CSV table of C-alpha atoms and ligand atoms in Angstrom, one decimal:
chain,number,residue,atom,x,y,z
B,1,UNK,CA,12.9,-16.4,-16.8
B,2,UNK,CA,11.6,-13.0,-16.3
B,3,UNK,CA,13.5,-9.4,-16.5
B,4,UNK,CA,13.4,-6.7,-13.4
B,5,UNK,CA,11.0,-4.0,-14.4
B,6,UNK,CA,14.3,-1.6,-13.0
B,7,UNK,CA,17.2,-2.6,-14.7
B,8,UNK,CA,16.1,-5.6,-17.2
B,9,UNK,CA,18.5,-8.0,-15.4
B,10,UNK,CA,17.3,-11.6,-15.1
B,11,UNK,CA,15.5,-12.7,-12.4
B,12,UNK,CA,14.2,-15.5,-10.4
B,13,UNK,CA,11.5,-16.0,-7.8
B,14,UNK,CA,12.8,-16.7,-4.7
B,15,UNK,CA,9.1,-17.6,-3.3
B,16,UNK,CA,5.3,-18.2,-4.2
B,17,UNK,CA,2.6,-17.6,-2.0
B,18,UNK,CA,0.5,-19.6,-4.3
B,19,UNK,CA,-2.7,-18.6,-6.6
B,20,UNK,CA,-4.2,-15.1,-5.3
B,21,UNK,CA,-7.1,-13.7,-6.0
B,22,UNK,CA,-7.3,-9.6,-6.7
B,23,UNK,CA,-6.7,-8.1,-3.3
B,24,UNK,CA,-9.2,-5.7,-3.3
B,25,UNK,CA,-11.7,-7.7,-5.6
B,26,UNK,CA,-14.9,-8.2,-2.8
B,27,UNK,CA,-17.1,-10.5,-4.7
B,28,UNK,CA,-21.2,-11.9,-4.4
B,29,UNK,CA,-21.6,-15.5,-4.4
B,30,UNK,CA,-22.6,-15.5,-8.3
B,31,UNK,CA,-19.0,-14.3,-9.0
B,32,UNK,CA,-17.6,-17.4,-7.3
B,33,UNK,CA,-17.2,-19.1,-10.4
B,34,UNK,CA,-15.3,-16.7,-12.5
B,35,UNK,CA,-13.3,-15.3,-9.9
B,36,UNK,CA,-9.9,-14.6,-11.2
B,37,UNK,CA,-6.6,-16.1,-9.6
B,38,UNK,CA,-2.5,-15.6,-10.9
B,39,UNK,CA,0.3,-16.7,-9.1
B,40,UNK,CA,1.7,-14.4,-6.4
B,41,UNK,CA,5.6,-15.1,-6.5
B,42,UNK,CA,8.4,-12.4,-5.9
B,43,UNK,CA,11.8,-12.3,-7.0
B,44,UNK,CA,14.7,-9.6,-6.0
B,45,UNK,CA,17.0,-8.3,-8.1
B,46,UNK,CA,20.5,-8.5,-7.1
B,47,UNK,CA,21.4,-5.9,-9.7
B,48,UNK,CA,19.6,-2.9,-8.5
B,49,UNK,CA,18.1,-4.2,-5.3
B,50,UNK,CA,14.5,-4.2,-6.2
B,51,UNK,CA,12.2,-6.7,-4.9
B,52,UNK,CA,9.3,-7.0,-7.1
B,53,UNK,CA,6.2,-9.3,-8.3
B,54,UNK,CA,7.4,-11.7,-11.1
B,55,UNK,CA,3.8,-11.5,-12.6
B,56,UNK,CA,1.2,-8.5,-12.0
B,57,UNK,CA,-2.2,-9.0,-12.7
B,58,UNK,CA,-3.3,-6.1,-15.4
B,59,UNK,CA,-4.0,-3.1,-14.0
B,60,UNK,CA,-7.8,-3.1,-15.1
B,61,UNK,CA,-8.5,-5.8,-13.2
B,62,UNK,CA,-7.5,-3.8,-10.3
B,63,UNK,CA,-8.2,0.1,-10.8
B,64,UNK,CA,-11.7,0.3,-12.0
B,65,UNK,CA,-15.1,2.3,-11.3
B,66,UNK,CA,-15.6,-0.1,-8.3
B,67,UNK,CA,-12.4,0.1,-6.9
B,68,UNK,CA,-12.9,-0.7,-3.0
B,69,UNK,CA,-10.4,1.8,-0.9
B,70,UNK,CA,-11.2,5.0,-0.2
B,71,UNK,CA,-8.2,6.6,1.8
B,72,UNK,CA,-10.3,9.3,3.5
B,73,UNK,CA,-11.9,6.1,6.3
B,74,UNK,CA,-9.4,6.3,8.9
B,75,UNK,CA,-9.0,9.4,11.0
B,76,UNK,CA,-4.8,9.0,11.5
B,77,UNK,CA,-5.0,9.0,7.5
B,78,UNK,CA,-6.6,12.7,7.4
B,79,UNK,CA,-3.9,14.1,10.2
B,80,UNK,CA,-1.1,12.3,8.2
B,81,UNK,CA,-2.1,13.5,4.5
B,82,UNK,CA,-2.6,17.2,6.7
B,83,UNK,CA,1.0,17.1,7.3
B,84,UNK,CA,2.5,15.9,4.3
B,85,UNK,CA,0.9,18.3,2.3
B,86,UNK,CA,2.5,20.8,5.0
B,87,UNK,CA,6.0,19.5,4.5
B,88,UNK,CA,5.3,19.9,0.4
B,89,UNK,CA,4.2,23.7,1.2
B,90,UNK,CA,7.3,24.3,3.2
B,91,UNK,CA,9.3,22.3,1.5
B,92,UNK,CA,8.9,23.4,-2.5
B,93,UNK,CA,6.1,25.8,-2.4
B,94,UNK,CA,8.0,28.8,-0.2
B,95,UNK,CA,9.1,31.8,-2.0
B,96,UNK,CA,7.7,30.2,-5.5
B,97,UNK,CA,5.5,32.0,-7.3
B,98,UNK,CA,2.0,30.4,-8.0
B,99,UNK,CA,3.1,27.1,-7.7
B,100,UNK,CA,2.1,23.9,-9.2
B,101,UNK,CA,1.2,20.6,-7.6
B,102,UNK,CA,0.1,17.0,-9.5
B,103,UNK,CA,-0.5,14.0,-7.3
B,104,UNK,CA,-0.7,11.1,-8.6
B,105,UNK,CA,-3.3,8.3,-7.5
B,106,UNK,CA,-4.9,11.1,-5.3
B,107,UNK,CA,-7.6,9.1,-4.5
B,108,UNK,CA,-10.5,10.5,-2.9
B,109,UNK,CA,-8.5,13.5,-2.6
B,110,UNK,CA,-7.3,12.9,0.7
B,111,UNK,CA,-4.0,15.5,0.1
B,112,UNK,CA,-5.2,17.3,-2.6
B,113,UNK,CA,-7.6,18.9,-0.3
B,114,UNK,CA,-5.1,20.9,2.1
B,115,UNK,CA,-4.1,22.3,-1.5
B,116,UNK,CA,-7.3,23.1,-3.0
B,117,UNK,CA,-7.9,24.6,0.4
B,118,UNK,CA,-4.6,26.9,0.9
B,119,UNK,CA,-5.9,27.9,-3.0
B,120,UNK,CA,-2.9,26.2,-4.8
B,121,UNK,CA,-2.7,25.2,-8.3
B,122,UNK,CA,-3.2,21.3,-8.2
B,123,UNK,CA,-4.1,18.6,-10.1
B,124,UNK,CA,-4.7,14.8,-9.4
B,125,UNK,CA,-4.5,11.9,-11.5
B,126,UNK,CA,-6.4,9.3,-10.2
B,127,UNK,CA,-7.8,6.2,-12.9
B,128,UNK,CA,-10.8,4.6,-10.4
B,129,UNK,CA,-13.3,6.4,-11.5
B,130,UNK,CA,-15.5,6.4,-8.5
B,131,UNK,CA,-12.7,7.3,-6.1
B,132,UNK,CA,-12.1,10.2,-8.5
B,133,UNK,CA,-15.8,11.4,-8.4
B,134,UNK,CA,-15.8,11.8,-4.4
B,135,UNK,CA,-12.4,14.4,-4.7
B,136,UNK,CA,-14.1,16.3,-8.1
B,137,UNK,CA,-17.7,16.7,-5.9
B,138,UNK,CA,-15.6,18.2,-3.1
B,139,UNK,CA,-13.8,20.9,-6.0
B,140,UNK,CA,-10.6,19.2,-6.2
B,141,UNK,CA,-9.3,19.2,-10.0
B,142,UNK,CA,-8.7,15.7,-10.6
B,143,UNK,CA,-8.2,13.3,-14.6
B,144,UNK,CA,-9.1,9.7,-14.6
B,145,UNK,CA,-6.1,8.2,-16.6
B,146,UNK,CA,-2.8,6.3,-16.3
B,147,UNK,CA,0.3,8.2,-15.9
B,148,UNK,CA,3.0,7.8,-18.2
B,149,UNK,CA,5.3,10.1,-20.9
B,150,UNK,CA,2.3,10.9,-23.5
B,151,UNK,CA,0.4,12.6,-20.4
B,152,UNK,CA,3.0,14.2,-18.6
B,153,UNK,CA,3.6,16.3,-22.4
B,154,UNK,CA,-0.6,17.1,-22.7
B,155,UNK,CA,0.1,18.4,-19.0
B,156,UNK,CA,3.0,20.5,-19.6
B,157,UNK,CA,1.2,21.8,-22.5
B,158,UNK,CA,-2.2,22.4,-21.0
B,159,UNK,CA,-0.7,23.5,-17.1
B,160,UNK,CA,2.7,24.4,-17.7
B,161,UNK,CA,5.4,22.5,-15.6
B,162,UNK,CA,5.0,21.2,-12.0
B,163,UNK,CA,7.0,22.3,-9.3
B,164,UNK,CA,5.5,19.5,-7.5
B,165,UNK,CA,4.7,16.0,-8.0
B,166,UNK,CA,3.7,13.7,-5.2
B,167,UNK,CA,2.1,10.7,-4.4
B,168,UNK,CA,1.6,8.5,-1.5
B,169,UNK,CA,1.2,4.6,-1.7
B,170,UNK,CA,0.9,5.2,-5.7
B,171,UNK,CA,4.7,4.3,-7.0
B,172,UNK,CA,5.0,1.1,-5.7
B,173,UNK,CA,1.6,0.1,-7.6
B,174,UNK,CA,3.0,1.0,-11.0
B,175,UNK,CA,4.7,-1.4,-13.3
B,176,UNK,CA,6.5,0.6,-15.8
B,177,UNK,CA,8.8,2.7,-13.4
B,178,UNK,CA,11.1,3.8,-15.7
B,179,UNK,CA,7.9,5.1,-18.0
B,180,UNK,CA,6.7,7.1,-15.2
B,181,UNK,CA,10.0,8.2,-13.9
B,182,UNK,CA,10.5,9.6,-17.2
B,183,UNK,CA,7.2,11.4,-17.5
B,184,UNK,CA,8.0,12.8,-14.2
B,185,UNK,CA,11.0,13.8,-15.3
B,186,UNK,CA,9.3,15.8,-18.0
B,187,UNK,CA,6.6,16.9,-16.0
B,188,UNK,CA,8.9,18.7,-13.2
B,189,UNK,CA,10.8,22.2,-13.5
B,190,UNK,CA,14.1,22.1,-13.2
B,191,UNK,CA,14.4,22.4,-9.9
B,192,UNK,CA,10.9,20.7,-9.4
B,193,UNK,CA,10.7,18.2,-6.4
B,194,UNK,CA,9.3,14.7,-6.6
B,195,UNK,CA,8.1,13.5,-3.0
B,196,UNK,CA,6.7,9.8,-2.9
B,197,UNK,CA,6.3,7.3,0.2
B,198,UNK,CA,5.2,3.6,0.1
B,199,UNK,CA,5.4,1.0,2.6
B,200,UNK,CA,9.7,0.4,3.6
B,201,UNK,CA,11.2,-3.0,2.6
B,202,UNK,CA,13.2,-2.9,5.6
B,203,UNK,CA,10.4,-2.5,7.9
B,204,UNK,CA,8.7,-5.5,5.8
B,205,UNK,CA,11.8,-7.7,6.3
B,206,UNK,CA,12.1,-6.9,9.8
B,207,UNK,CA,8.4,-7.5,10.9
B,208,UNK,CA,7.9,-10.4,8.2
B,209,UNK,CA,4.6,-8.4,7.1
B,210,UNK,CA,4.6,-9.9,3.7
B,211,UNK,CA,0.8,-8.8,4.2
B,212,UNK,CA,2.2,-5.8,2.3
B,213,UNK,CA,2.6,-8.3,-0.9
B,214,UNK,CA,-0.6,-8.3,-3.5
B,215,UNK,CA,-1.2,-7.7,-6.8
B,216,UNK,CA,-1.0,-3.9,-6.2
B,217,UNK,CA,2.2,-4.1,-5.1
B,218,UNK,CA,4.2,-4.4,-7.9
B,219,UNK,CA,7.6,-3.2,-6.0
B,220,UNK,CA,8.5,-2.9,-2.0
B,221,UNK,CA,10.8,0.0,-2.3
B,222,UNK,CA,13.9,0.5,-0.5
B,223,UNK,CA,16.5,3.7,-0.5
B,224,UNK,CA,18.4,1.8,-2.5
B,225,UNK,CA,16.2,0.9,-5.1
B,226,UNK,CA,14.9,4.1,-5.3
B,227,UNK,CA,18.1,5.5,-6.0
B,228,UNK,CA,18.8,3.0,-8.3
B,229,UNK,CA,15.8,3.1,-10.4
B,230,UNK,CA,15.5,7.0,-10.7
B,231,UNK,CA,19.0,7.8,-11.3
B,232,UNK,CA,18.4,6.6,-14.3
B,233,UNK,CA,16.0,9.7,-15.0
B,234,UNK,CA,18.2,12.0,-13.6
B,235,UNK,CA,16.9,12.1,-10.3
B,236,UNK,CA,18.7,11.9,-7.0
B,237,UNK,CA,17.1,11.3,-3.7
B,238,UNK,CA,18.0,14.4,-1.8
B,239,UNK,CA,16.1,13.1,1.6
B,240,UNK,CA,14.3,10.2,3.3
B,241,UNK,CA,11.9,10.5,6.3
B,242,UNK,CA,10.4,7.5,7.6
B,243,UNK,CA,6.9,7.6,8.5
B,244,UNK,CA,4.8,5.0,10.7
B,245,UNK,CA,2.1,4.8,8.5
B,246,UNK,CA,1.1,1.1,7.1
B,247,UNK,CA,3.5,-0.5,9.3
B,248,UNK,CA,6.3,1.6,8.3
B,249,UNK,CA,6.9,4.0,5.0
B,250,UNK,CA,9.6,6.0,4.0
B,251,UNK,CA,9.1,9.5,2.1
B,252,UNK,CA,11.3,10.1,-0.9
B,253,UNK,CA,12.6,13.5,-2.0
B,254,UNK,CA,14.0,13.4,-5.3
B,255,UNK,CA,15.2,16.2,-7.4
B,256,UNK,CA,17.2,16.7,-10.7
B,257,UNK,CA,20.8,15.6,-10.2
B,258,UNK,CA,22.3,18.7,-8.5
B,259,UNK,CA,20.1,21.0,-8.4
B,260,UNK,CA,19.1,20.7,-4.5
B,261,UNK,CA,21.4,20.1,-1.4
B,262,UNK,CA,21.2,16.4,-0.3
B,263,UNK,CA,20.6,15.6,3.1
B,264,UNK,CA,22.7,13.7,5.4
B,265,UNK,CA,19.6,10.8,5.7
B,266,UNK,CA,20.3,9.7,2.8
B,267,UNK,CA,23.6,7.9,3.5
B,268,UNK,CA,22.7,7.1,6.4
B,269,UNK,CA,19.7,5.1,5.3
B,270,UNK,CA,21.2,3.5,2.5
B,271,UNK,CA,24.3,2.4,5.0
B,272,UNK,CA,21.5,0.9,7.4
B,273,UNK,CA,19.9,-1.2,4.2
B,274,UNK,CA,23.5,-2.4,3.7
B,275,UNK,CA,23.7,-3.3,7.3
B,276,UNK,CA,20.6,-5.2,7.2
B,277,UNK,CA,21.4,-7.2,4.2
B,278,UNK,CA,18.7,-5.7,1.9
B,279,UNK,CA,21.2,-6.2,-0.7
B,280,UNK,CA,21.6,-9.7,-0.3
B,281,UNK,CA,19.9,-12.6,-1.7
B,282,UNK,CA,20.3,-14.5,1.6
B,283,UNK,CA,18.0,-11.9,3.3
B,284,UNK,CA,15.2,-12.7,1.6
B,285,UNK,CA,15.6,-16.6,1.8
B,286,UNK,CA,15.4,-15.9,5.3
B,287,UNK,CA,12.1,-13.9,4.8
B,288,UNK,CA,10.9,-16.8,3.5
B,289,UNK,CA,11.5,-19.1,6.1
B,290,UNK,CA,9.8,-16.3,8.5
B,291,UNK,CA,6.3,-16.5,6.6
B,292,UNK,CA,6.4,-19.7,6.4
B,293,UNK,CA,7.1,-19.8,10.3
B,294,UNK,CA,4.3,-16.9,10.7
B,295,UNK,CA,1.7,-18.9,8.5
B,296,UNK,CA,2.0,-21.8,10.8
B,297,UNK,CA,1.6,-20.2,13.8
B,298,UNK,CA,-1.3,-18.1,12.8
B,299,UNK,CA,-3.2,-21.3,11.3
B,300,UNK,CA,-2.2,-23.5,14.6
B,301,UNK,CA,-3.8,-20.8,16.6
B,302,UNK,CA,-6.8,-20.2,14.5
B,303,UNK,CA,-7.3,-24.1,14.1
B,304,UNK,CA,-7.2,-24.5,18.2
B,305,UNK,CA,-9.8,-21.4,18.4
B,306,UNK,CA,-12.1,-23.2,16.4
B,307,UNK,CA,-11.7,-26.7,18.2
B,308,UNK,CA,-12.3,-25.4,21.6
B,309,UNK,CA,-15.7,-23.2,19.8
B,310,UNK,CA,-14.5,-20.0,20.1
B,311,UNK,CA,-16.4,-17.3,17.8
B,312,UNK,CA,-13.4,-15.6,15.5
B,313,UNK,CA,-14.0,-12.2,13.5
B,314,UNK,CA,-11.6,-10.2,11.7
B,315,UNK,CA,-11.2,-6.7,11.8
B,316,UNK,CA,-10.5,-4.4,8.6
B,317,UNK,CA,-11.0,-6.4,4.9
B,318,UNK,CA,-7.5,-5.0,4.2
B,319,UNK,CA,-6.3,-5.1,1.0
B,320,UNK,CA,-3.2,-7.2,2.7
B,321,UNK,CA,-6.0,-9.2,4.3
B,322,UNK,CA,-6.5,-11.1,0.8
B,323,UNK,CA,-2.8,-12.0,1.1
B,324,UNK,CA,-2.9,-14.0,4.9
B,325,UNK,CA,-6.3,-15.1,4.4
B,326,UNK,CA,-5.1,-17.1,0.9
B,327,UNK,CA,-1.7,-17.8,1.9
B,328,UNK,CA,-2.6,-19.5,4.9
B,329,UNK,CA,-5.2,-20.7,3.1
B,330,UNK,CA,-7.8,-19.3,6.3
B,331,UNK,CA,-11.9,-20.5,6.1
B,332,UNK,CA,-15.0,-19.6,6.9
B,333,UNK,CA,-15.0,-21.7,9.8
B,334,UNK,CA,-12.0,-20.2,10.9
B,335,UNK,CA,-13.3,-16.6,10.8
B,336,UNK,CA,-17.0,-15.8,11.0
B,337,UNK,CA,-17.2,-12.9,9.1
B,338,UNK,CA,-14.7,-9.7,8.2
B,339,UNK,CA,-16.2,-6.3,9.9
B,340,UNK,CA,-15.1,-3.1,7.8
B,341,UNK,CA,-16.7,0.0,7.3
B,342,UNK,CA,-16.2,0.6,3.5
B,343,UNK,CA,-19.8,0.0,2.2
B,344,UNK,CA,-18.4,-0.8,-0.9
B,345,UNK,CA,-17.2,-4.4,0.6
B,346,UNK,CA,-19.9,-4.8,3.0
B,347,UNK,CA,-22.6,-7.7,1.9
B,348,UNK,CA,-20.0,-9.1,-0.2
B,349,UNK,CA,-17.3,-12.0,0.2
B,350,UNK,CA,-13.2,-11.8,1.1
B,351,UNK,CA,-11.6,-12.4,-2.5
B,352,UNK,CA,-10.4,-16.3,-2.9
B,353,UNK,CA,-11.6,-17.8,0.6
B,354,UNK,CA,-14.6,-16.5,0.4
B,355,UNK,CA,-15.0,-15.2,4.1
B,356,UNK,CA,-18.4,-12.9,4.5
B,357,UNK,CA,-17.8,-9.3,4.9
B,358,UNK,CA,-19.9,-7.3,7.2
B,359,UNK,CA,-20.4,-3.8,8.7
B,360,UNK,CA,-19.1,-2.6,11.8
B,361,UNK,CA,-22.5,-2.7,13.2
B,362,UNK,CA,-22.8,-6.6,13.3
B,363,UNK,CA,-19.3,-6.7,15.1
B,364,UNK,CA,-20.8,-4.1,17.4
B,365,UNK,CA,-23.8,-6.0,18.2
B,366,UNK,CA,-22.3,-9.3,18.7
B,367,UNK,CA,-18.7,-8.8,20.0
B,368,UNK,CA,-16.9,-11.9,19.1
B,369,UNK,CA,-14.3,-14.1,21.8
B,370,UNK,CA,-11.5,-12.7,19.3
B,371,UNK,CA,-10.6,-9.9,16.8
B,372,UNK,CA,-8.2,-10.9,14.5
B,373,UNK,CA,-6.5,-7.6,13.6
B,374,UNK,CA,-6.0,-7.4,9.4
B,375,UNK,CA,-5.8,-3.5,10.0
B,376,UNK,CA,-2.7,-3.8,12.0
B,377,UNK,CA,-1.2,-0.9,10.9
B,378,UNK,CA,-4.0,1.0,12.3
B,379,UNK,CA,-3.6,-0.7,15.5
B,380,UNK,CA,-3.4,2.7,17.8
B,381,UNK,CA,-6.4,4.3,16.2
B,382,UNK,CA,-8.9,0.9,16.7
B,383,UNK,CA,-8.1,0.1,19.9
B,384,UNK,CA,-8.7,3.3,21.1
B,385,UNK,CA,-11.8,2.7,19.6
B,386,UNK,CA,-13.0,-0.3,20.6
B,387,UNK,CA,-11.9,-0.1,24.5
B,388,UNK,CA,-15.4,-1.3,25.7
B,389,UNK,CA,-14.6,-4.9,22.9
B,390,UNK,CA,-11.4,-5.2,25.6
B,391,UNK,CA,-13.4,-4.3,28.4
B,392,UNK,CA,-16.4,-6.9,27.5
B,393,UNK,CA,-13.2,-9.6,27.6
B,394,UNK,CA,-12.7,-9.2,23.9
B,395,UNK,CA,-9.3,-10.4,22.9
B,396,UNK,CA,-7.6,-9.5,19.9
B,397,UNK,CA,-5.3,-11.5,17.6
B,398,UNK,CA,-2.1,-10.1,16.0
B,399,UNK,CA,0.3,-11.5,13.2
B,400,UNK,CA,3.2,-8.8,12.9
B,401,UNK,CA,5.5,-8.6,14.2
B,402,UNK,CA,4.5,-11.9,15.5
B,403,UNK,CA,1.5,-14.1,15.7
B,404,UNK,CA,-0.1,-13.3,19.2
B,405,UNK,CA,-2.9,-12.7,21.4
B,406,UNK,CA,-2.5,-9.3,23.1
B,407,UNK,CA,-4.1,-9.3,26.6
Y,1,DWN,O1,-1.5,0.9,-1.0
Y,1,DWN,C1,-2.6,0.8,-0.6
Y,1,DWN,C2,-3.0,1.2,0.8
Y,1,DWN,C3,-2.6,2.6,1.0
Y,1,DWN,O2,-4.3,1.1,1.0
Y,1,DWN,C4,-3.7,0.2,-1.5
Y,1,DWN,N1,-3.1,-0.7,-2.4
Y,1,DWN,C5,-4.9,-0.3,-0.8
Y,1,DWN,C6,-5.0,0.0,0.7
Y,1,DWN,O3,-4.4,-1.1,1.4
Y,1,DWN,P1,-5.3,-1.7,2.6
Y,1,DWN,O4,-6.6,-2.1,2.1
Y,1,DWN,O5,-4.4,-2.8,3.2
Y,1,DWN,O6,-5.4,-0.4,3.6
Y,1,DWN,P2,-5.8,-0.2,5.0
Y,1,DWN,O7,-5.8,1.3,5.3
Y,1,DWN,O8,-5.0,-1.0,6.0
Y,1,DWN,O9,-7.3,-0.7,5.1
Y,1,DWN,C7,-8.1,-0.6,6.2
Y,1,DWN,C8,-9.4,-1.3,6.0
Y,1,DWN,O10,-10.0,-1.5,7.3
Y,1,DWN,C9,-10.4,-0.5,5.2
Y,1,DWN,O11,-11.2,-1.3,4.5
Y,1,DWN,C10,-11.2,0.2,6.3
Y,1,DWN,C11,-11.2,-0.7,7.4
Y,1,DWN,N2,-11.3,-0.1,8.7
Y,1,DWN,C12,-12.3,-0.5,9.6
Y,1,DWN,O12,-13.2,-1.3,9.2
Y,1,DWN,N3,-12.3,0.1,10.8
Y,1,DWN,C13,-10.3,0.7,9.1
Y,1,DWN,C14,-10.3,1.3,10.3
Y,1,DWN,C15,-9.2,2.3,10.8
Y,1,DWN,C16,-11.4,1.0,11.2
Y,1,DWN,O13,-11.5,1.5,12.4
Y,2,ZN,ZN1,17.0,-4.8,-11.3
C-alpha cells in the first residue's frame, strides 16, 4: 500500500503499464545491459483527486548533466514561452517596483529570456546541468539545484522575496509537492503570484494520451487537485487558462488566500472536472480500458505495415514516445528508426525497445511509406514542415485522439 504524495491517504494502482525504462534515457548498445527499468503503475486518489505515479524513479536518474530535452527546439515553443512571460509582465509585474521573477526548471532558458531581455530581476533554477549552461552562456542568471524549503530561505536571504514564481511543465515533475509548495510559499511576497501549467488531466482522459505518463510525470494535474494540494499552503487558485500546448495544459494562478480577486474560470473549470467525472474512480477504470483499446489498435496496424513490407519511421523521440513504444511493447522491425533533431539523442537507441535514433537528415534523405507521429502535440508546426513528405505520398500515423492514418 502506498500513500498520495498530496494528502497521505491510501492508495491503490488502478493500472500498470508494465516495466519502463527512463523516458528520456537514449542509450549506446554497451548500455544495453544495465539499462534501468521500474514499474510504471498509477493510482488516483479519491481524497484529493490527484492522479499520480505509485513509484518514481529517483530524480538523478532522470535530471542529470546529459539530460536530453532542450525546450528552445520547436519554433511554437519560443512564441508560446514569448507570451507567457507577457501575461507574467502584465499580470504581476505592472505598477511594481523592480520586480522579481524565479522560474523554476527554466531549462535552457526558454522564458527567462523575454525577462533578461525586458531587464527584469530573474532567476532560474534549473538542476540539469547542461541545460543550465546554454541559458547562463546567453546571460540568463540561472542555480543548478533542487527546489525545496532550505533554498527558497538562502533566496530570500540573498534576493529578497519574489513577486513571481513560475514554471512551465516543472510541477508535475516534482515529488514532494507539499515541500515545494511550502518553499514557494516562503519564497513569494505577500501578494506574490505563483503561475504554473502542465499538461491537463481532463484533456489526458478525454484523448486517452496516457503518452503523457513517464517517470517524469509524477502527477497529471487537474483544477481540482491543484486546489486541493496548495490550499494546504495557503494558496488559492485565482485563475485557469487552458493552453494548447502538449496536447492540452492549463495555466495556474495561485496567490495567498485573499489577497487577489478570483476569477470566474475557476468555478467554472472545477464544475467541468466534476461533470467529467475526474473525481471519480470509475473514470479512470474507463481510461484504462481506452489504452488498452488504443495499444491494440496501434500494434494491429503497425504489425499489418510490416507484413505487407512497408518501411515505418517515427517522428520526434518524445519523451512520451518511451511510454507507447514500451507499453505496446513496439520493435525494431516495427519502426526503422526514430528521426529527431536533438543531437543529444541522435546515434543512440529509444530507451527499453531499443529502436535507433537518427537525425532529421536520414528521414529527409529517405522519406519512409509512413511517419508515425510521437510529436503529436506538435502536429501543426511538422506538418507544415514536411508538406513535400505528404506530397512525395508520405502518410503519417497518429495515436491521439485515436490510432489513424491521416490522408
Ligand atoms: O514535460 C516535459 C515536456 C515539456 O518536454 C518533459 N518531461 C520532457 C519533454 O517531453 P517530450 O520529450 O515529450 O517533449 P516534446 O516537445 O514533445 O518533444 C519533441 C521531440 O521531437 C524533441 O526531441 C524534438 C523532436 N522534434 C523533431 O525532431 N522535429 C520536434 C519537432 C517540433 C520537430 O520538428
Ligand atoms: Zn490524496
Amino acid at each position: 500500500m502506498n500513500n498520495c504524495r498530496v494528502c497521505s491517504d491510501p492508495i491503490k494502482p488502478f493500472m500498470s503499464f508494465g516495466p519502463m525504462p527512463i523516458a528520456n534515457g537514449f542509450l549506446k548498445e554497451e548500455e544495453f545491459a544495465t539499462e534501468y527499468f521500474f514499474e510504471m503503475a498509477v493510482a488516483f486518489c479519491e481524497h484529493c483527486g490527484s492522479f499520480q505515479l505509485v513509484e518514481q524513479p529517483n530524480a538523478k536518474r532522470m535530471f542529470h548533466e546529459n539530460y536530453a530535452f532542450f525546450s528552445s527546439l520547436s519554433k511554437y515553443m519560443q512564441a508560446h514561452f514569448k507570451a507567457y512571460a507577457d501575461n507574467v509582465i502584465e499580470r504581476v509585474f505592472k505598477g511594481r517596483k523592480d520586480p522579481f521573477v524565479v522560474e523554476l526548471g527554466s531549462n535552457d532558458g526558454i522564458m527567462l529570456r523575454h525577462f533578461k531581455d525586458a531587464g527584469y530581476r530573474h532567476l532560474g533554477i534549473e538542476p540539469s546541468e547542461n541545460v543550465a549552461d546554454v541559458a547562463r552562456s546567453q546571460g540568463i542568471e540561472t542555480l543548478s539545484e533542487f527546489f525545496n524549503l532550505d533554498l527558497a530561505e538562502r533566496l530570500v536571504a540573498k534576493h529578497g522575496h519574489a513577486d513571481a514564481v513560475i514554471c512551465a511543465n516543472v510541477m508535475c515533475h516534482i515529488p514532494d509537492i507539499n515541500g515545494v509548495a511550502a518553499g514557494m510559499a516562503k519564497l513569494l511576497k505577500s501578494d506574490g503570484v505563483l503561475m504554473f501549467e502542465d499538461p491537463y488531466l481532463g484533456d489526458m482522459i478525454n484523448k486517452t494520451s496516457y503518452d503523457q505518463i513517464y517517470d517524469e510525470h509524477v502527477f497529471i494535474f487537474s483544477a481540482t487537485s491543484v486546489s486541493w494540494a496548495f490550499g494546504q499552503h495557503g494558496f488559492e487558485l485565482i485563475d485557469v487558462l487552458p493552453q494548447i500546448t502538449h496536447g492540452g495544459s492549463m495555466r495556474y494562478v495561485l496567490a495567498k488566500k485573499g489577497s487577489h480577486a478570483v476569477s470566474s474560470n475557476v468555478a467554472a473549470l472545477l464544475e467541468k472536472e466534476r461533470a467529467q467525472g475526474l473525481h471519480q474512480a470509475k473514470t479512470y477504470v474507463q481510461f484504462k480500458r481506452n489504452c488498452e483499446a488504443s495499444r491494440e489498435a496501434l500494434v494491429g496496424l503497425l504489425d499489418k505495415l510490416h507484413n505487407e513490407g512497408k518501411r515505418v519511421v517515427g517522428y520526434g523521440a518524445t519523451s512520451k514516445s518511451t511510454t507507447v513504444l514500451n507499453y505496446c511493447r513496439i520493435r525494431p522491425e516495427h519502426i526503422e528508426f526514430i528521426s529527431d533533431t536533438t543531437p543529444i539523442k541522435q546515434g543512440k537507441f529509444s530507451p527499453g525497445v531499443h529502436i535507433p535514433v537518427k537525425p532529421y537528415a536520414d528521414f529527409m534523405k529517405n522519406p519512409p511509406d509512413y511517419s508515425l507521429l510521437f510529436a503529436w502535440n506538435h502536429a501543426a508546426e511538422i506538418f507544415e514542415k514536411e508538406q513535400a513528405f505528404k506530397a512525395g505520398g508520405g502518410k503519417w500515423i497518429t495515436f491521439v485522439p485515436k490510432v489513424e492514418i491521416i490522408k
